[in-house]
Short mmCIF file of C-alpha atoms and ligand atoms in Angstrom, two decimals:
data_model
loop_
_atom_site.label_atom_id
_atom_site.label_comp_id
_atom_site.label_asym_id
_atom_site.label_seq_id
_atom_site.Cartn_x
_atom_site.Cartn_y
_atom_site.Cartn_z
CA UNK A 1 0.00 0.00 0.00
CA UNK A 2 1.03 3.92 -0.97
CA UNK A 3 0.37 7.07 -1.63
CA UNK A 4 -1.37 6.45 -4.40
CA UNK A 5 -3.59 3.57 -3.10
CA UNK A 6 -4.66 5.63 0.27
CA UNK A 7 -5.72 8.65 -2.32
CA UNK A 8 -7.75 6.31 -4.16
CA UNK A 9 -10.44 6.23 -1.60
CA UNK A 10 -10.65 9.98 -0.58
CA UNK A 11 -13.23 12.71 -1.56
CA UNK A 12 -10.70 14.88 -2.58
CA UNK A 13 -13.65 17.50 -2.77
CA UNK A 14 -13.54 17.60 1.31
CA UNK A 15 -9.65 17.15 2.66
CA UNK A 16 -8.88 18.11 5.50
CA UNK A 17 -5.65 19.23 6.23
CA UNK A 18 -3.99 18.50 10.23
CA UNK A 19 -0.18 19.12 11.78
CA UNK A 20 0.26 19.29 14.80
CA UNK A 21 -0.67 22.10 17.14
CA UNK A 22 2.72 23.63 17.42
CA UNK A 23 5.48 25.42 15.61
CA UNK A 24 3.38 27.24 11.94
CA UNK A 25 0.22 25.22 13.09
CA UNK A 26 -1.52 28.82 13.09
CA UNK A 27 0.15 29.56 9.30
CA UNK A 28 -0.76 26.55 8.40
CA UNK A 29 -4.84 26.24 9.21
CA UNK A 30 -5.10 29.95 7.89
CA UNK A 31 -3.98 29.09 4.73
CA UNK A 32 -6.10 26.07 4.33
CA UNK A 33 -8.86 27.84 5.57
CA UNK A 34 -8.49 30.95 3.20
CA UNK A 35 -8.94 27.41 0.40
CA UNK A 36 -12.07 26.01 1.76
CA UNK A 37 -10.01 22.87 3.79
CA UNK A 38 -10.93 21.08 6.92
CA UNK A 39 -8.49 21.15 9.59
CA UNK A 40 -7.34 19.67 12.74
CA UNK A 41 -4.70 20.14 15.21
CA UNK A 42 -3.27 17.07 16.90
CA UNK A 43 -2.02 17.16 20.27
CA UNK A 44 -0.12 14.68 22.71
CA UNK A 45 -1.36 15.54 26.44
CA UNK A 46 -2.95 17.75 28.17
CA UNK A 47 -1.96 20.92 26.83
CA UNK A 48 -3.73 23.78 26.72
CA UNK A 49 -4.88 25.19 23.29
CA UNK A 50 -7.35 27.55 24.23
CA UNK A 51 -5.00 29.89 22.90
CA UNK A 52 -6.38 28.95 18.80
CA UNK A 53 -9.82 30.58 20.50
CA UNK A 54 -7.46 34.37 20.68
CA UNK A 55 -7.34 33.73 16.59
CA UNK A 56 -10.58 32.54 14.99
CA UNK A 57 -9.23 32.63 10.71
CA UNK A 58 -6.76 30.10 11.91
CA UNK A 59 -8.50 27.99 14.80
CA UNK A 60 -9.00 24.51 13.56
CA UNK A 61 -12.07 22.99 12.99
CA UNK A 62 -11.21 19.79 15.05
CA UNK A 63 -8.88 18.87 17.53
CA UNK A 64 -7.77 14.92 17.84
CA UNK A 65 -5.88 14.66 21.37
CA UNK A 66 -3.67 11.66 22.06
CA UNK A 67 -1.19 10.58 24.81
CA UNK A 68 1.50 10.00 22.21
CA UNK A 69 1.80 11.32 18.67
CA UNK A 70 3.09 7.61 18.41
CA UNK A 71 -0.34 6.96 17.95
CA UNK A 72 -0.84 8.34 14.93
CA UNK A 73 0.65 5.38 13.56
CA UNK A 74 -2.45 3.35 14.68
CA UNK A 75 -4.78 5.96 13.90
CA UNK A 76 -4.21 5.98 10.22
CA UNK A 77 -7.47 4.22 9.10
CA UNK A 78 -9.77 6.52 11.12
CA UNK A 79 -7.73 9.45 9.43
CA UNK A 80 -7.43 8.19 6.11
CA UNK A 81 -11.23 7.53 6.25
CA UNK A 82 -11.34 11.62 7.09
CA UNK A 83 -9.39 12.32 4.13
CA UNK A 84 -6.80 13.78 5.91
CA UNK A 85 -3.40 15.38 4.86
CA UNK A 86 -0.64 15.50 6.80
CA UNK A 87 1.63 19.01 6.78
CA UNK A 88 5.00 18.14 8.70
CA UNK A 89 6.55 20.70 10.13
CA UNK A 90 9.91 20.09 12.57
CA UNK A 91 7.85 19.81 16.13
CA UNK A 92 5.79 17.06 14.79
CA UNK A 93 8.95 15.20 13.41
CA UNK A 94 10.38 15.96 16.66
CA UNK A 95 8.26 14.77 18.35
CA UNK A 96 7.78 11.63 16.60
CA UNK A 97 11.33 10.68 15.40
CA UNK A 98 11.94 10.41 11.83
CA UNK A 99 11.27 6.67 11.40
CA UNK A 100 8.04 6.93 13.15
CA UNK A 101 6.66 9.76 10.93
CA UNK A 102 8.46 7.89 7.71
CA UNK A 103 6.40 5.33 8.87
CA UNK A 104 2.52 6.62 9.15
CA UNK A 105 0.28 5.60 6.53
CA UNK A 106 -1.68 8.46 5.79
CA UNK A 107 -0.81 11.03 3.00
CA UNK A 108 1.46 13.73 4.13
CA UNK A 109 2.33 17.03 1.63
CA UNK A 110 6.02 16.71 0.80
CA UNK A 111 8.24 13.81 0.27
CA UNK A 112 8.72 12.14 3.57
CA UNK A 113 11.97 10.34 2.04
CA UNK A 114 14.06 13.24 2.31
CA UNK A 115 14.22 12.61 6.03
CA UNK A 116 16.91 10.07 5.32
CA UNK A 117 18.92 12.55 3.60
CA UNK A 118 18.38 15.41 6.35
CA UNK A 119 18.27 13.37 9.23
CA UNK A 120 22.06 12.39 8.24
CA UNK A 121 24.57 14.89 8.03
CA UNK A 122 26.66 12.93 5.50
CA UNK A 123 23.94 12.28 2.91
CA UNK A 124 22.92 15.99 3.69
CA UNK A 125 26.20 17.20 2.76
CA UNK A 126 26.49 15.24 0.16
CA UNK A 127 23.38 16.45 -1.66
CA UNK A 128 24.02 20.45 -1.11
CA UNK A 129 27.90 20.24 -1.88
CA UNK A 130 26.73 18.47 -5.36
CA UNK A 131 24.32 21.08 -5.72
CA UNK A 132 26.79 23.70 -5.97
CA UNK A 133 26.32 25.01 -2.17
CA UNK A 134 29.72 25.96 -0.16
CA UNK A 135 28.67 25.09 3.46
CA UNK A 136 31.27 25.54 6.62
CA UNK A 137 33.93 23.49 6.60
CA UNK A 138 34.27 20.71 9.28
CA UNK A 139 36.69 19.62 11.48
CA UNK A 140 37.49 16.32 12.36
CA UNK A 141 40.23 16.46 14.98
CA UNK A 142 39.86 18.53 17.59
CA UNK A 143 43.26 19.14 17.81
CA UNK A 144 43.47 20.93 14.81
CA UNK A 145 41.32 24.03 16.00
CA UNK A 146 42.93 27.05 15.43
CA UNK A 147 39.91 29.08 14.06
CA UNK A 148 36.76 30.04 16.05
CA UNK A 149 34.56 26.13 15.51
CA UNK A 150 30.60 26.06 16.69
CA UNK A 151 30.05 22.64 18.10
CA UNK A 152 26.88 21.13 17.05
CA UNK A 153 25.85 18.25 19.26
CA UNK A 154 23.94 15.26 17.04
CA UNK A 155 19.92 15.42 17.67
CA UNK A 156 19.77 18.65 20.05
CA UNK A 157 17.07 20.64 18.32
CA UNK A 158 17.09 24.33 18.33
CA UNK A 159 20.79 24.83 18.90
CA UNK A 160 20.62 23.69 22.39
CA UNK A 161 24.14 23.14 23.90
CA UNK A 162 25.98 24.25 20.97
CA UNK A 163 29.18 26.32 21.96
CA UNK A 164 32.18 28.32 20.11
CA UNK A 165 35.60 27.15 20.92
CA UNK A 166 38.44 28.97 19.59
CA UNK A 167 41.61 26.26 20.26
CA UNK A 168 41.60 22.56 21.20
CA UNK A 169 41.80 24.15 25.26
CA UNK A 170 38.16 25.58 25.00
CA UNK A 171 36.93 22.76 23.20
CA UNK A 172 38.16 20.45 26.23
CA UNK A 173 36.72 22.88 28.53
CA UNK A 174 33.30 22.82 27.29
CA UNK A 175 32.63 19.45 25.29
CA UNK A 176 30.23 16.91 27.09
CA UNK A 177 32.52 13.78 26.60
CA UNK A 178 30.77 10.62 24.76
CA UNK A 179 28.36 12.90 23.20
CA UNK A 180 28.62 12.69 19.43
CA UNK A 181 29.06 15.75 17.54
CA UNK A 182 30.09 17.76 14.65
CA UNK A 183 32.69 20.70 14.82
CA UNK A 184 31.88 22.96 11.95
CA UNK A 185 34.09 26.52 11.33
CA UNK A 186 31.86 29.37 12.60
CA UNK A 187 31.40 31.99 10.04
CA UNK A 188 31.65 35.02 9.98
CA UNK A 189 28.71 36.95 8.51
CA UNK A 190 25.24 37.76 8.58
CA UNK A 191 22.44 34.87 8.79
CA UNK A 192 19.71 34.84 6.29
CA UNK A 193 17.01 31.85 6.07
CA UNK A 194 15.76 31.41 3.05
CA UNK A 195 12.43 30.36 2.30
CA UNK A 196 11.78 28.68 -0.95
CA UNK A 197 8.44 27.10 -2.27
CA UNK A 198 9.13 24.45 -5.63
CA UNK A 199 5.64 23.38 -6.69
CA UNK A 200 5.74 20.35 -8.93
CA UNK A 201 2.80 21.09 -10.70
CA UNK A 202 3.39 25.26 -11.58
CA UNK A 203 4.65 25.57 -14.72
CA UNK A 204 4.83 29.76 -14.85
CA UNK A 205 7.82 31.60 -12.97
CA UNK A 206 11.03 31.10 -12.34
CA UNK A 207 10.80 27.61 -13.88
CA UNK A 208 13.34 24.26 -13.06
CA UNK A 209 14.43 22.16 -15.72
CA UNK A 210 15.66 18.78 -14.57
CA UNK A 211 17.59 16.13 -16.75
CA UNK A 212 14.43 14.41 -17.97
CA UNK A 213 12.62 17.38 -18.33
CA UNK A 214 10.37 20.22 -16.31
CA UNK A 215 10.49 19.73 -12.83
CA UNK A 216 7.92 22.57 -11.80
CA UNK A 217 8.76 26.48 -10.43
CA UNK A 218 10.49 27.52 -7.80
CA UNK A 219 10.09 30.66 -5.53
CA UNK A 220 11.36 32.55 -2.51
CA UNK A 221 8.18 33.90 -0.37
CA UNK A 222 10.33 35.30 2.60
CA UNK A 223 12.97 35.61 4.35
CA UNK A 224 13.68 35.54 8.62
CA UNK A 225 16.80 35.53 10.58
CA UNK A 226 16.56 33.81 14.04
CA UNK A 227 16.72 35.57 17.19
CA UNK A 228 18.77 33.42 19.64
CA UNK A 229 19.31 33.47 23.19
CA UNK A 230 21.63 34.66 24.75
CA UNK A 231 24.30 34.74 21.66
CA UNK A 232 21.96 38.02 20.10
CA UNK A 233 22.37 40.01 23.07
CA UNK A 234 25.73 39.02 24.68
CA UNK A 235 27.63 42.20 23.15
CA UNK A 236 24.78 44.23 25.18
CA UNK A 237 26.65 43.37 28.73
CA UNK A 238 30.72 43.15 27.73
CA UNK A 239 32.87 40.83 25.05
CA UNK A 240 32.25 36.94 25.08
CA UNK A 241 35.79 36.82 26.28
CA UNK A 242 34.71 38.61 29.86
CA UNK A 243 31.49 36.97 29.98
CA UNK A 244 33.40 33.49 29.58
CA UNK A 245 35.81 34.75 32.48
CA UNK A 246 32.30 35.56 34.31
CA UNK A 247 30.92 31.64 33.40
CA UNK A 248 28.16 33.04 30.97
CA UNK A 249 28.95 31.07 27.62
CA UNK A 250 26.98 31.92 24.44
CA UNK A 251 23.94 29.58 23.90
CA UNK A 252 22.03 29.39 20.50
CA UNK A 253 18.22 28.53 21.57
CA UNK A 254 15.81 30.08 19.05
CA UNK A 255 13.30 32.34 20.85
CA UNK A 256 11.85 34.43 17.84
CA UNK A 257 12.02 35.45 14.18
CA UNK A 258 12.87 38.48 12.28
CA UNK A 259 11.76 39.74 9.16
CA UNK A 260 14.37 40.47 6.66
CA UNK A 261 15.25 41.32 3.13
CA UNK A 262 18.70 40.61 1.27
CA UNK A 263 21.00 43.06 -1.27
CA UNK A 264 18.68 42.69 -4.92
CA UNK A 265 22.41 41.75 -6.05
CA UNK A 266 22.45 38.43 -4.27
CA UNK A 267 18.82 37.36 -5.50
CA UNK A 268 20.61 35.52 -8.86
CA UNK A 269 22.46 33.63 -6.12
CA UNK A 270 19.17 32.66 -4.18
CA UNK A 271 17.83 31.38 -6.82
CA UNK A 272 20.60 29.60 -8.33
CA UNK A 273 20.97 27.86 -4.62
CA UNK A 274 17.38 26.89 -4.82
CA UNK A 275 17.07 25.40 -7.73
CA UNK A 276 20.66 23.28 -7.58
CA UNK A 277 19.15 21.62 -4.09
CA UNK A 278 15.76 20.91 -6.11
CA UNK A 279 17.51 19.55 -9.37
CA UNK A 280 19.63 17.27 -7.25
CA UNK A 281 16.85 16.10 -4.84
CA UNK A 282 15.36 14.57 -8.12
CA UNK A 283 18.64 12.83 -8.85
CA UNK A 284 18.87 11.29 -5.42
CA UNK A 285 15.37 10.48 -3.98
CA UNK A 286 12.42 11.47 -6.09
CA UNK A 287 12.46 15.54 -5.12
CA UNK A 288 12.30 18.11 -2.66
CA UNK A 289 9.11 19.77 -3.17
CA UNK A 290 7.06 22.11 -1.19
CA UNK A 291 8.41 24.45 1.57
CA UNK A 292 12.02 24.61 2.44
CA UNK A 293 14.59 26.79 3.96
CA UNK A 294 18.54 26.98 3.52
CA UNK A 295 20.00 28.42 6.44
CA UNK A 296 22.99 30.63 5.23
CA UNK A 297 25.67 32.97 6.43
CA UNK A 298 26.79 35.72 3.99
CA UNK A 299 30.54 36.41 4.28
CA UNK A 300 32.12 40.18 4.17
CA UNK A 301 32.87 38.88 0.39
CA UNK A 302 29.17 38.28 -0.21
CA UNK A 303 29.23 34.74 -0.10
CA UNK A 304 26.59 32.39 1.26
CA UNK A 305 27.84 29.63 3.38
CA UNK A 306 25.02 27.44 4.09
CA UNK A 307 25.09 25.77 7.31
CA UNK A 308 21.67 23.45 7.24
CA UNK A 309 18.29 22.92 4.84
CA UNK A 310 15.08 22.27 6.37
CA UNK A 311 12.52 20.33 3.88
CA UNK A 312 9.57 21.64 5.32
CA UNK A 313 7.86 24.74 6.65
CA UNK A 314 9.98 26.82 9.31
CA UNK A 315 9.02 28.87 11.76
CA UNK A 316 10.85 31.57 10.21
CA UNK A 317 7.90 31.65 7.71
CA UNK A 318 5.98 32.51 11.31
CA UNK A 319 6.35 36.74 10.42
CA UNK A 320 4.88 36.34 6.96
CA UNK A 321 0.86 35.31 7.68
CA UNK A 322 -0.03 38.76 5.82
CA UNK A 323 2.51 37.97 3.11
CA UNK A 324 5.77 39.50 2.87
CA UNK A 325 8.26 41.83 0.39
CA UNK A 326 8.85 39.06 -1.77
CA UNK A 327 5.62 37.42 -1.48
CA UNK A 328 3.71 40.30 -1.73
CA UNK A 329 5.38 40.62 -5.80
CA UNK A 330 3.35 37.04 -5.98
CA UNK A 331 0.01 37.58 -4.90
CA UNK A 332 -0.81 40.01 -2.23
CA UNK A 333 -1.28 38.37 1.17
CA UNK A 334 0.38 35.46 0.02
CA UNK A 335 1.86 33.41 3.40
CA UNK A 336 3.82 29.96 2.98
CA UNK A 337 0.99 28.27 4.76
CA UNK A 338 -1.58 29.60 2.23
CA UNK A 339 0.78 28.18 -0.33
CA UNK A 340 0.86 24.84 0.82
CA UNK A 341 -2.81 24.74 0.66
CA UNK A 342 -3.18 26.37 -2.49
CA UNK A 343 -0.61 23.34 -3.69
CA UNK A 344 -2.80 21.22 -2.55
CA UNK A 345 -5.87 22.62 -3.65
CA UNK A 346 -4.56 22.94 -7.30
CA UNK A 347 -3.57 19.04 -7.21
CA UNK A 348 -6.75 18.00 -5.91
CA UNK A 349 -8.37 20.05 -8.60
CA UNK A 350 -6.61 17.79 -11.53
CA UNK A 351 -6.32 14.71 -9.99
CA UNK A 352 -2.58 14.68 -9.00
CA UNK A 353 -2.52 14.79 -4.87
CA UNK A 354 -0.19 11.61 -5.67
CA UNK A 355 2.19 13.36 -7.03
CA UNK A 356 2.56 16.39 -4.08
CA UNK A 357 1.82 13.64 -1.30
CA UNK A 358 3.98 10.55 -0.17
P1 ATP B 401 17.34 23.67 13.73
O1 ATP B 401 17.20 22.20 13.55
O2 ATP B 401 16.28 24.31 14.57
O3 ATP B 401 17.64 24.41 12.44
P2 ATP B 401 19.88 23.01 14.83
O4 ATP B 401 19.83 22.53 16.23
O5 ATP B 401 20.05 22.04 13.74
O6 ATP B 401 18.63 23.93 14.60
P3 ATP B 401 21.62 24.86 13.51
O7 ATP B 401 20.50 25.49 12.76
O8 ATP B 401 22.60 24.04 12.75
O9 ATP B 401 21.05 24.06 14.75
O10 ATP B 401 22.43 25.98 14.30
C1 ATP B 401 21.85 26.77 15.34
C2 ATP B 401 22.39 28.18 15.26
O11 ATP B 401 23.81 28.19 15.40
C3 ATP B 401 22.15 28.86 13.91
O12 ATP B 401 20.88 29.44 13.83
C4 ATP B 401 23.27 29.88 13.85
O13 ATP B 401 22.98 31.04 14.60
C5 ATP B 401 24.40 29.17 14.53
N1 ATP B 401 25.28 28.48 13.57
C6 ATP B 401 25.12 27.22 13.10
N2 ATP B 401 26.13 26.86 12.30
C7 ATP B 401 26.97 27.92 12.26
C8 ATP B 401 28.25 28.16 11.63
N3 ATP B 401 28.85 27.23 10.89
N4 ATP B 401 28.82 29.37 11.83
C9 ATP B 401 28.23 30.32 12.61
N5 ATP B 401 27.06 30.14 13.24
C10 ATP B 401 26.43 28.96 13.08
#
């Protein structure tokens, strides 16, 4: 059973569109609201989510509570028989582990394969250096830090318990020994998350040619840079080198979004990095398609180093419910959640969710 074979008995007339109520839950029912969809939030205990009441174009019609988003994975007839669509976004694949979500049999929007290629930062790397994207370098021995390094512990979400180190002596100060990690070189520059939409089944716009043909458009709806505590605010109360003297070491936890906009000058270069991750995706496991965000750094020399791609919705998209600067040159009002749906709503329209779902 697939995809294809779950579509085959929904009234694709009446889908109704969940995620979990976290994270762009709000983006994401507005949209599909603004297209006529269902929706439902699902929730693992007892939190409270009175707080959808505060926002009535985005409160979902339904809510399913469970004691485990585990459960989903059992729940897949009942939802199936709802004609739901899943919309991942990273709390709900936190919060059920890759090879859970991989795993439940109900469509979700996206491919769900590219977890196996994010999820592992080999295969990851693999994929963006072939698509033409410089990320940081890495280090493998610690020894051989002479450079400022961020330390990226495997599986903390959010930045949590990353640190700089500048030689191998504040790397053995700091590192939690026997927990795996990456050291990456920190770079120097100015972050700028990217978010990209690539719609399979657009043919106007900026369009993608793959080798076997058109692969769909791409665009960029917005673009946030993360506000993290306490590293945004450090320089507010002396130099990291005091506060480190003081026991106060930088920490990278997100806590927010900003709004941003980049030079016009390095738009060519957006796009080019956007479309080289989608043409590749196809090469490697089916396509990337959908929402996703390259996390860069742009050097003094105006270079992006990107340091991570997320293959859903972010949370940086969060800023952008009334559209944004680039969104706005679209269609007015135009937020990545309203895409999605739109996506959706097109597909359903000519008999293709099979090929925007997995
Ligand atoms: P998420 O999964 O939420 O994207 P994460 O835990 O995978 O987060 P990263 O996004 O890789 O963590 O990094 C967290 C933060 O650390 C970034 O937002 C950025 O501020 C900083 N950072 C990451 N890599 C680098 C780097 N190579 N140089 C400088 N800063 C970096």
């Amino acid at each position: 059973m697939g995809v294809e074979d779950w579509l085959a008995g929904y009234d694709t007339n009446d889908l109704c569109i969940a995620t979990a109520a976290s994270h762009s839950s709000l983006q994401i029912f507005h949209g599909a609201k603004k297209l006529g969809f269902r929706t439902m939030a699902i929730i693992a205990g007892d939190r409270d989510l009175r707080y959808y009441d505060a926002f009535p174009e985005a409160k979902p019609d339904t809510v399913l509570r469970l004691d485990s988003y585990h459960d989903l994975i059992d729940l897949a007839p009942e939802l199936r028989a709802q004609n739901v669509v899943i919309i991942p976004h990273g709390s709900l694949i936190e919060y059920m582990g890759a090879k859970d979500f991989t795993a439940i049999e109900v469509p979700v929007y996206g491919n769900r394969h590219v977890l196996d290629f994010e999820s592992h930062r080999g295969k990851e790397r693999a994929w963006l250096e072939e698509a033409g994207i410089t990320m940081p370098r890495e280090i493998t021995d610690p020894k051989d830090i002479v450079e400022p390094v961020i330390v990226k512990y495997h599986g903390a979400k959010g930045g949590k318990g990353f640190f700089i180190a500048k030689n191998y002596h504040e790397y053995k100060r700091q590192i939690q020994e026997g927990e795996p990690h990456t050291i990456q070189e920190f770079v120097m520059g100015t972050r700028y998350y990217l978010h990209y939409f690539h719609s399979r089944i657009e043919e106007g716009g900026f369009r993608l040619e793959g080798d076997d043909g058109p692969l769909g458009d791409l665009q960029m709806l917005s673009i946030d840079r993360r506000d993290e505590s306490n590293i945004d605010e450090l320089n507010r109360i002396g130099s990291i080198k005091e506060l480190q003297e003081a026991g106060i070491d930088p920490q990278f936890v997100v806590t927010g979004n900003i709004p941003m906009v980049i030079r016009e000058s390095l738009l060519p270069k957006v796009f080019q990095m956007g479309e080289g991750v989608v043409r590749e995706s196809y090469k490697r496991f089916g396509g990337l398609w959908g929402p996703f965000c390259l996390e860069t750094i742009v050097t003094p020399d105006l270079e992006f180093k990107v340091f991570e791609i997320s293959a859903r919705i972010v949370a940086g998209t969060n800023p952008f419910i009334q559209g944004s600067p680039y969104s706005e040159m679209v269609e007015p009002g135009l937020s990545t959640g309203k895409r999605i749906a739109q996506d959706l709503h097109k597909a359903a329209g000519q008999g293709t969710l099979g090929l925007v779902c997995t």
